Tab-separated table of C-alpha atoms in Angstrom:
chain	number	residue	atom	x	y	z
A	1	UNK	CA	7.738	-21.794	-18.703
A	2	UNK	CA	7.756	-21.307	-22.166
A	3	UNK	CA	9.990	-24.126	-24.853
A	4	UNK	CA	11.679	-23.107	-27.597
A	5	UNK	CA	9.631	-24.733	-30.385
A	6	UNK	CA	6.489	-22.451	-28.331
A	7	UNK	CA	7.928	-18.837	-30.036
A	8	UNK	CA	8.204	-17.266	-33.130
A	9	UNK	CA	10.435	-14.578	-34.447
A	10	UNK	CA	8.817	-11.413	-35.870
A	11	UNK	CA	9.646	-8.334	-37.320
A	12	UNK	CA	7.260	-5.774	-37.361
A	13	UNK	CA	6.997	-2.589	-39.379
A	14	UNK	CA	5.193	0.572	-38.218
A	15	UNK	CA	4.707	3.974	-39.386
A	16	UNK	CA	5.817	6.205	-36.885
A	17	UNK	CA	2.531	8.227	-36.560
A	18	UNK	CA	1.204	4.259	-35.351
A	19	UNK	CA	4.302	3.612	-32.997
A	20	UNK	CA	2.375	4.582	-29.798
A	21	UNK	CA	-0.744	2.450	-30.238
A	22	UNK	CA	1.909	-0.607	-30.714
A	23	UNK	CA	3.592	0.052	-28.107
A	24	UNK	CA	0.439	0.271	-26.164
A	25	UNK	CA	-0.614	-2.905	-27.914
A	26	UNK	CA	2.344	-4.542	-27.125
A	27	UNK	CA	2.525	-3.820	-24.120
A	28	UNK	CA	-0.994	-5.052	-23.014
A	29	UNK	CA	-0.205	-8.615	-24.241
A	30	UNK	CA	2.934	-9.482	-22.262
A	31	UNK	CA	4.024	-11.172	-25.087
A	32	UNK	CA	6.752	-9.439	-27.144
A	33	UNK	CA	10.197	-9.732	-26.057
A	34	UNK	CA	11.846	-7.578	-27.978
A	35	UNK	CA	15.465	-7.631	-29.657
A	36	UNK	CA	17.564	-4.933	-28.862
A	37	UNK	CA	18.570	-3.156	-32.493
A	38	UNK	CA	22.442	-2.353	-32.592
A	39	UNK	CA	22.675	0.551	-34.684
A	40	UNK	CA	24.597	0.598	-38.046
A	41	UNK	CA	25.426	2.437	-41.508
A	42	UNK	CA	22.117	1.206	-42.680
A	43	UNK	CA	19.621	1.825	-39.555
A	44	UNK	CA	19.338	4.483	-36.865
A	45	UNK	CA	17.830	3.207	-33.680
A	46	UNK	CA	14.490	4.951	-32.761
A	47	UNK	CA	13.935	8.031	-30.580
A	48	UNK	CA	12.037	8.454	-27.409
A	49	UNK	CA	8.325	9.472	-27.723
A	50	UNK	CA	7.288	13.139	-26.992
A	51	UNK	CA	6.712	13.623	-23.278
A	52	UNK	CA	10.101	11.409	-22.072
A	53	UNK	CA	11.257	13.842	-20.728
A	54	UNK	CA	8.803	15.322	-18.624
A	55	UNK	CA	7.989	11.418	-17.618
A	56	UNK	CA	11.931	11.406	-16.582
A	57	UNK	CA	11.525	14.340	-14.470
A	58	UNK	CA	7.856	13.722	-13.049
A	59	UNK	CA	9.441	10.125	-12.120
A	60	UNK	CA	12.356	11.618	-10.115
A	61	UNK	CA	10.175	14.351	-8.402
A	62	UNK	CA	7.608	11.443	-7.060
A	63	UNK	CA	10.593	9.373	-6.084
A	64	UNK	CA	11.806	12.368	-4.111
A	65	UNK	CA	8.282	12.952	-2.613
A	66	UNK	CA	8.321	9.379	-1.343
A	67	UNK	CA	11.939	9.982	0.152
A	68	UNK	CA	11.102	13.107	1.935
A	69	UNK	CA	8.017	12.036	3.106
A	70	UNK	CA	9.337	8.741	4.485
A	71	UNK	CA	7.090	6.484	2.696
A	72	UNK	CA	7.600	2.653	2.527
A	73	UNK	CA	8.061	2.532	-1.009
A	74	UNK	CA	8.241	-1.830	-0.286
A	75	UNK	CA	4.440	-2.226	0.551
A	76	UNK	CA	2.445	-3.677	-2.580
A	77	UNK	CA	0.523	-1.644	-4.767
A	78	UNK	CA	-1.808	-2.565	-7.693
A	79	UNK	CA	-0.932	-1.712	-11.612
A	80	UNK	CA	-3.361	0.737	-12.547
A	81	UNK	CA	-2.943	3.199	-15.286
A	82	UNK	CA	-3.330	6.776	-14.858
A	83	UNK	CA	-6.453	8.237	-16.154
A	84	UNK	CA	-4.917	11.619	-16.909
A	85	UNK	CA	-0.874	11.362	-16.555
A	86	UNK	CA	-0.497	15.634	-17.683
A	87	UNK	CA	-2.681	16.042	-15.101
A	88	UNK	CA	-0.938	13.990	-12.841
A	89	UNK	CA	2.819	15.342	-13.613
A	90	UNK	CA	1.458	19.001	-13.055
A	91	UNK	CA	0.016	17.695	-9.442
A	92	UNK	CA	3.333	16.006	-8.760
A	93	UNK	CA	5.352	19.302	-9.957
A	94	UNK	CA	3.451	21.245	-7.425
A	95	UNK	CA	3.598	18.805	-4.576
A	96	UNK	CA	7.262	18.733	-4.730
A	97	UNK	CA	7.852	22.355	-5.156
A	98	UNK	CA	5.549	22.627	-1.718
A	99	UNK	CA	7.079	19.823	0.156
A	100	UNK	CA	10.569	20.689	-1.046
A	101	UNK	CA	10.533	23.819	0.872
A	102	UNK	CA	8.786	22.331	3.698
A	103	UNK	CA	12.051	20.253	4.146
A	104	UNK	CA	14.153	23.141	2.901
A	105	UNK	CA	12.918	24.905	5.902
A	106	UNK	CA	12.992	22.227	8.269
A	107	UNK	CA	16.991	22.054	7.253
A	108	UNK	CA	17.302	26.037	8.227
A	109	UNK	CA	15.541	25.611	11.662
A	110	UNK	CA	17.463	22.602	12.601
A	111	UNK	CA	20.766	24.157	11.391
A	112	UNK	CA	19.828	27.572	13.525
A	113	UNK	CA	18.293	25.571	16.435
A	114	UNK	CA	22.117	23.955	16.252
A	115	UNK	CA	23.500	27.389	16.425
A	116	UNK	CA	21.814	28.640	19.189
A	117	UNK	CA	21.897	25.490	21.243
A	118	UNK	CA	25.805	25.423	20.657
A	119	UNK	CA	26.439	29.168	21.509
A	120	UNK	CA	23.886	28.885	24.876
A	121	UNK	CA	25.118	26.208	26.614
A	122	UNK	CA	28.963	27.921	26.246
A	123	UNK	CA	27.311	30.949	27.468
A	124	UNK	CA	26.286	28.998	30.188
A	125	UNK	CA	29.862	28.087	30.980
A	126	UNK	CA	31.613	31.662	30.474
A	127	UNK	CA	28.653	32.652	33.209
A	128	UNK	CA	30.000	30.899	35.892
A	129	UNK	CA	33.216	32.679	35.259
A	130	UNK	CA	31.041	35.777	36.169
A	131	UNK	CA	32.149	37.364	33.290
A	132	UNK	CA	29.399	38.844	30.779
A	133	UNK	CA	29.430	38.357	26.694
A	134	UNK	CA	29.677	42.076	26.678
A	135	UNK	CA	32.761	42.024	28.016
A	136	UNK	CA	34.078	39.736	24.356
A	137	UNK	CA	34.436	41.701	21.904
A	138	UNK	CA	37.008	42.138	19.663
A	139	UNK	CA	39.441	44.382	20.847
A	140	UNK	CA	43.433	46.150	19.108
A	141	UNK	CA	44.641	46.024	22.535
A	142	UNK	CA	43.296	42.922	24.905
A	143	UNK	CA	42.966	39.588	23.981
A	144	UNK	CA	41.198	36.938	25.358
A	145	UNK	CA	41.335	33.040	25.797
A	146	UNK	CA	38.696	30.853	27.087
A	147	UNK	CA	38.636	27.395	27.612
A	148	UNK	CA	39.217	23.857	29.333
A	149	UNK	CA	42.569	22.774	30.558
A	150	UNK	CA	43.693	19.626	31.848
A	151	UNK	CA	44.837	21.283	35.340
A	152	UNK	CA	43.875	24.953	35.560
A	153	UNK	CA	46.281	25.245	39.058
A	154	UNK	CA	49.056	24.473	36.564
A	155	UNK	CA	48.047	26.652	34.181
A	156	UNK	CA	47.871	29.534	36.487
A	157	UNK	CA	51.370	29.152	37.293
A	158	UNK	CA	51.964	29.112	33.592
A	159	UNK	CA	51.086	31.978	32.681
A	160	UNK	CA	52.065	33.908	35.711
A	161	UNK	CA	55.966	33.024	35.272
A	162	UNK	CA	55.604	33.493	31.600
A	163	UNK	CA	53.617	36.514	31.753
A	164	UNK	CA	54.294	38.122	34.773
A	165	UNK	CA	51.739	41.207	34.855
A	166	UNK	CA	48.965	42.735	33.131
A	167	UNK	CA	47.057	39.886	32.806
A	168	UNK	CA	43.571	38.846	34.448
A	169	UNK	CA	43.044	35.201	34.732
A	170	UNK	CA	39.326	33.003	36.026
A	171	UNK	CA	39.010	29.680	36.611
A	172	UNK	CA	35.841	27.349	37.745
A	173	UNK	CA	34.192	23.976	37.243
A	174	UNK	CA	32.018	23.480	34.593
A	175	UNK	CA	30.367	19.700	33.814
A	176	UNK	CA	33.051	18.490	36.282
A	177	UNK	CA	35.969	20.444	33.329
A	178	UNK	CA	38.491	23.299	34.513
A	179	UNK	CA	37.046	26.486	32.901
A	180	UNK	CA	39.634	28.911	31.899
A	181	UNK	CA	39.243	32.433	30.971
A	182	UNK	CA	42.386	34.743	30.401
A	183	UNK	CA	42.527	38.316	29.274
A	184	UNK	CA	46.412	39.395	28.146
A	185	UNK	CA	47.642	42.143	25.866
A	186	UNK	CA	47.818	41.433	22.923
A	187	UNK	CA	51.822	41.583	22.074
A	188	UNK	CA	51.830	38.397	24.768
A	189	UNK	CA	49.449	36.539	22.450
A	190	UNK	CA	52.206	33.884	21.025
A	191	UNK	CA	53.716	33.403	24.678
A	192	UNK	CA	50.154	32.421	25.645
A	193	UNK	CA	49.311	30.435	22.319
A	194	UNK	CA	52.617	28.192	23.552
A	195	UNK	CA	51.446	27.665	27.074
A	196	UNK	CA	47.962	26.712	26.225
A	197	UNK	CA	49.441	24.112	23.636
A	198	UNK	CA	51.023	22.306	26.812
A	199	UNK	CA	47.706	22.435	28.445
A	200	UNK	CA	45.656	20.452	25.903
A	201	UNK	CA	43.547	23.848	25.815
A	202	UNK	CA	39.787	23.174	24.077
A	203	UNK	CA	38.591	26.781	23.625
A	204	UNK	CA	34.896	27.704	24.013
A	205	UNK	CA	34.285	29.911	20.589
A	206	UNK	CA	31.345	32.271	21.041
A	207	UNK	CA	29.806	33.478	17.772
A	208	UNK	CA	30.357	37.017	17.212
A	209	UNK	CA	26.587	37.584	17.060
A	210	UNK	CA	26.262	36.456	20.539
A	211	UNK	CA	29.229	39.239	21.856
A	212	UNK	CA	28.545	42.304	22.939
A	213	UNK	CA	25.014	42.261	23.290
A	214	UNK	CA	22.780	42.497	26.519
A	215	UNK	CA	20.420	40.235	28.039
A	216	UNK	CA	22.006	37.489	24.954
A	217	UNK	CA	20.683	34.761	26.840
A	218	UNK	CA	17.024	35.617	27.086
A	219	UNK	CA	16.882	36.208	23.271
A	220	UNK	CA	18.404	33.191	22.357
A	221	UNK	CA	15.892	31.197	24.444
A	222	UNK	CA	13.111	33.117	22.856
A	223	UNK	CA	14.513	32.113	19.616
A	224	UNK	CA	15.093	28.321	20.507
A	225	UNK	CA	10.965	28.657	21.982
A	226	UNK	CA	9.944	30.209	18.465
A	227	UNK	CA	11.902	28.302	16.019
A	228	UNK	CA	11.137	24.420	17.825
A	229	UNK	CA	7.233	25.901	17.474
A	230	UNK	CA	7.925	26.640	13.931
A	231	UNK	CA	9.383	23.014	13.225
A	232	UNK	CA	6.684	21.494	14.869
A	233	UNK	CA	4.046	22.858	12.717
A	234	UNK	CA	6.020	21.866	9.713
A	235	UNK	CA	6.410	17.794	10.955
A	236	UNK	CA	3.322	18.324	11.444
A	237	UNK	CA	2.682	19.435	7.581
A	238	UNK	CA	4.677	16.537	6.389
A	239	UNK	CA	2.844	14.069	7.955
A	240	UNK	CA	-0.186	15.013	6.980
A	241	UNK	CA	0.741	15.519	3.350
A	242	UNK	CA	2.147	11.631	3.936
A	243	UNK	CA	-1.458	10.443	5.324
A	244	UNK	CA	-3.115	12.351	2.386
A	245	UNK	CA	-0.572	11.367	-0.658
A	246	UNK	CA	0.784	7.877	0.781
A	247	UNK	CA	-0.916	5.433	-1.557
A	248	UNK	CA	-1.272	7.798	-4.672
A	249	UNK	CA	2.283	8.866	-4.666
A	250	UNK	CA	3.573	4.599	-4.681
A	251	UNK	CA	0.246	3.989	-7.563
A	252	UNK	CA	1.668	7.580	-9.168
A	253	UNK	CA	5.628	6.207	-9.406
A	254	UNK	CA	4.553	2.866	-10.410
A	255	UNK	CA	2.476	3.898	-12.960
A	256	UNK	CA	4.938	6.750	-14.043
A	257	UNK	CA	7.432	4.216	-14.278
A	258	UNK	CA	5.518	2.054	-16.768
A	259	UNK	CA	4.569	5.063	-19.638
A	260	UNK	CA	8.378	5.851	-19.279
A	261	UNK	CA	9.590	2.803	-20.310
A	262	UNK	CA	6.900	2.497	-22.773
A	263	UNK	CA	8.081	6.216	-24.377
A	264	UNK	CA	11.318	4.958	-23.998
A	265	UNK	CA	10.916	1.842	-25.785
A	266	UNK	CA	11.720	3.338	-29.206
A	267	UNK	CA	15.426	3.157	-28.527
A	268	UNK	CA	15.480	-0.699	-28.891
A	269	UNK	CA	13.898	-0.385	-32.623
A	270	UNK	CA	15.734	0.367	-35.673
A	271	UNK	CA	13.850	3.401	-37.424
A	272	UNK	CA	14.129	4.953	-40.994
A	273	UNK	CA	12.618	8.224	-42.144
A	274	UNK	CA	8.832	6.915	-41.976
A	275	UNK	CA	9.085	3.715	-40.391
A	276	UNK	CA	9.519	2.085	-36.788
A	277	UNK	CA	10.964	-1.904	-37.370
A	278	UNK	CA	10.470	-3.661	-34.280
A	279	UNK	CA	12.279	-6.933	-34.405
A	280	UNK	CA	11.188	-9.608	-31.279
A	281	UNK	CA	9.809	-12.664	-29.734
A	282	UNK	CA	6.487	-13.869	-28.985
A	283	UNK	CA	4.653	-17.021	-28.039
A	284	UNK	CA	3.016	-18.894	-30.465
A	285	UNK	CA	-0.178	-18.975	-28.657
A	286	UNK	CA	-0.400	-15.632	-28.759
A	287	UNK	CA	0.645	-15.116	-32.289
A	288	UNK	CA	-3.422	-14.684	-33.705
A	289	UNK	CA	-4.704	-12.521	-30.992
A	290	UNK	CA	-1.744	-10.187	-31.029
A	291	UNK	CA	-1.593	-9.518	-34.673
A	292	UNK	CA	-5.026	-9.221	-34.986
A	293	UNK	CA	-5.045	-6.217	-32.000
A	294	UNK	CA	-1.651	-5.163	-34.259
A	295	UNK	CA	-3.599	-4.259	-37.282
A	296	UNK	CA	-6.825	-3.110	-35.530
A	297	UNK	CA	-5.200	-0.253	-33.590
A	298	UNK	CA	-3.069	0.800	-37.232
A	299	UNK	CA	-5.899	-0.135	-39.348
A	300	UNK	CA	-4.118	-2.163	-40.936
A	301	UNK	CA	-1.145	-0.022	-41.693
A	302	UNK	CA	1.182	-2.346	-40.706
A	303	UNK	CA	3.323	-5.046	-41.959
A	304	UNK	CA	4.308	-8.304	-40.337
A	305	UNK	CA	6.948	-10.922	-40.858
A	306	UNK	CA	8.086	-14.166	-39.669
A	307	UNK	CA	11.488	-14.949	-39.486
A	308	UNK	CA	13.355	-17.830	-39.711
A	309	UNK	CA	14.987	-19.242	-36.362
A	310	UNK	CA	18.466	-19.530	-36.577
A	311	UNK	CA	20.760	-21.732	-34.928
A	312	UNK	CA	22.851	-18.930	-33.192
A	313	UNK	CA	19.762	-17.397	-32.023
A	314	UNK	CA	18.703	-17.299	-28.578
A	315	UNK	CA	15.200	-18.020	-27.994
A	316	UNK	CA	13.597	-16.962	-24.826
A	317	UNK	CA	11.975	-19.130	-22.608
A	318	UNK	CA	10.732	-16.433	-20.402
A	319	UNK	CA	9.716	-13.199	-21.568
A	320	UNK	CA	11.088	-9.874	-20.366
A	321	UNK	CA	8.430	-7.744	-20.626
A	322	UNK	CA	8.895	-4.245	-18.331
A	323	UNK	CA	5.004	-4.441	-17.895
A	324	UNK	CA	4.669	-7.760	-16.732
């Protein structure tokens, strides 16, 4: 750890057609801690480079990728910059729009499969009343009910003393339940609606696209067959993409992350119309090498001043460099 007598204060002035390759410089020593510039009537604060924003957005697509495809995004992986980061970003931008839908389409299935699952197994039920879907449609003159009751004996005499005639009433076991199923006309619907109430009554609601249809069951289970085949294959795509992508996708975010911050840097410098002014800290040791790289990279279009150490300034011990 660093003392405070070990750093220097700097300020360092840049033309902005130079502000990348110091920020590239900069950030290859690990040895400017920077001072956040407030702005003020006198001094803007800087803007990001050009590409932030696709870094942003190429950043929150690979984070997504690594989500979806249920990557460990806690296992170590090296540094490295990107050799070609457009290249990269338009790679990422397609993987995501592919994978996307793969999940996208994994959401439909399971939300069908739900459906269908839901609808057959109360199918199931109504069929050991011996009464057929067919028979459920929507009708101006008969109503139905169908359901569990607590006691479907009780029930019966329910709705016969309330009712009285015209009425056709089933009952069964179902999963160890009493299965209900009552026809009535349909100017008896409120008398039935306050028996049923007394009868803790959980109705079995059919989708209408299940009603009236022959041979309902088959088709849904030829659905269910075709649609768990058709989530297979894409589990099957997503772990593959995972094997494939796994270590370039971590190496890809990392590395994204690194030239964001770097394009983002900007916003901590004070800026006029021409010039970047980069006030920070840096070790003394490094003071030589890092000015020297400083004026290489600008050609020596760039100015650099020490500053006097106040007492109300706070020197850093330990640098906070986002690239360390």
């Amino acid at each position: 750890m660093l003392k405070a007598e070990d750093m220097i204060k700097v300020r360092i002035y840049s033309p902005k057609n130079r502000l990348k390759s110091v920020i590239e410089v900069m950030y290859d020593a690990k040895a400017v801690d920077v001072i956040q510039h407030q702005k003020n009537e006198d001094m803007d604060i800087g803007s990001p480079l050009v590409g932030s924003t696709e870094l942003s957005a190429a950043i929150v697509k690979s984070r997504s990728l690594i989500y979806q495809l249920e990557i460990n995004s806690e296992q170590p992986i090296k540094n490295e910059k990107l050799k070609y980061p457009k290249t990269k970003i338009r790679e990422i931008d397609n993987l995501h729009s592919e994978i996307s839908g793969v999940t996208k389409r994994i959401k439909e299935v399971d939300s069908r499969l739900n459906i269908l699952n839901s609808n057959s197994e109360k199918l199931k039920a109504i069929k050991n009343l011996k009464i057929s879907s067919e028979n459920l449609g929507e009708s101006n003159i008969i109503k139905h009910f169908i359901g569990y009751v607590s006691d479907s004996d009780e029930f019966k005499k329910d709705i016969k003393k309330t009712i009285k005639k015209n009425y056709e009433i089933s009952t069964t076991k179902y999963n160890e339940k009493n299965l209900v199923c009552l026809f009535i006309e349909n100017h008896n619907e409120n008398k039935v609606l306050n028996i049923i109430r007394n009868h803790n009554f959980n109705e079995i609601k059919i989708s209408n696209e299940f009603i009236g249809k022959k041979n309902i069951t088959e088709k849904i289970d030829k659905e269910i067959r075709t649609l768990n085949k058709e989530k297979s294959v894409l589990i099957n795509k997503i772990k593959r993409t995972k094997k494939t992508n796994e270590k370039d996708l971590l190496h890809t975010e990392k590395a994204l992350s690194v030239l964001s911050k770097k394009s983002e840097s900007p916003l901590m410098f004070a800026q006029t119309k021409n010039i970047s002014i980069i006030s920070g800290w840096i070790p003394l040791k490094n003071k030589k090498e890092l000015f020297k790289s400083l004026e290489k990279t600008t050609k020596n279009n760039i100015h650099i001043e020490e500053l006097e150490i106040k007492k109300e300034d706070s020197v850093p011990i330990k640098l906070n460099n986002p690239n360390a």
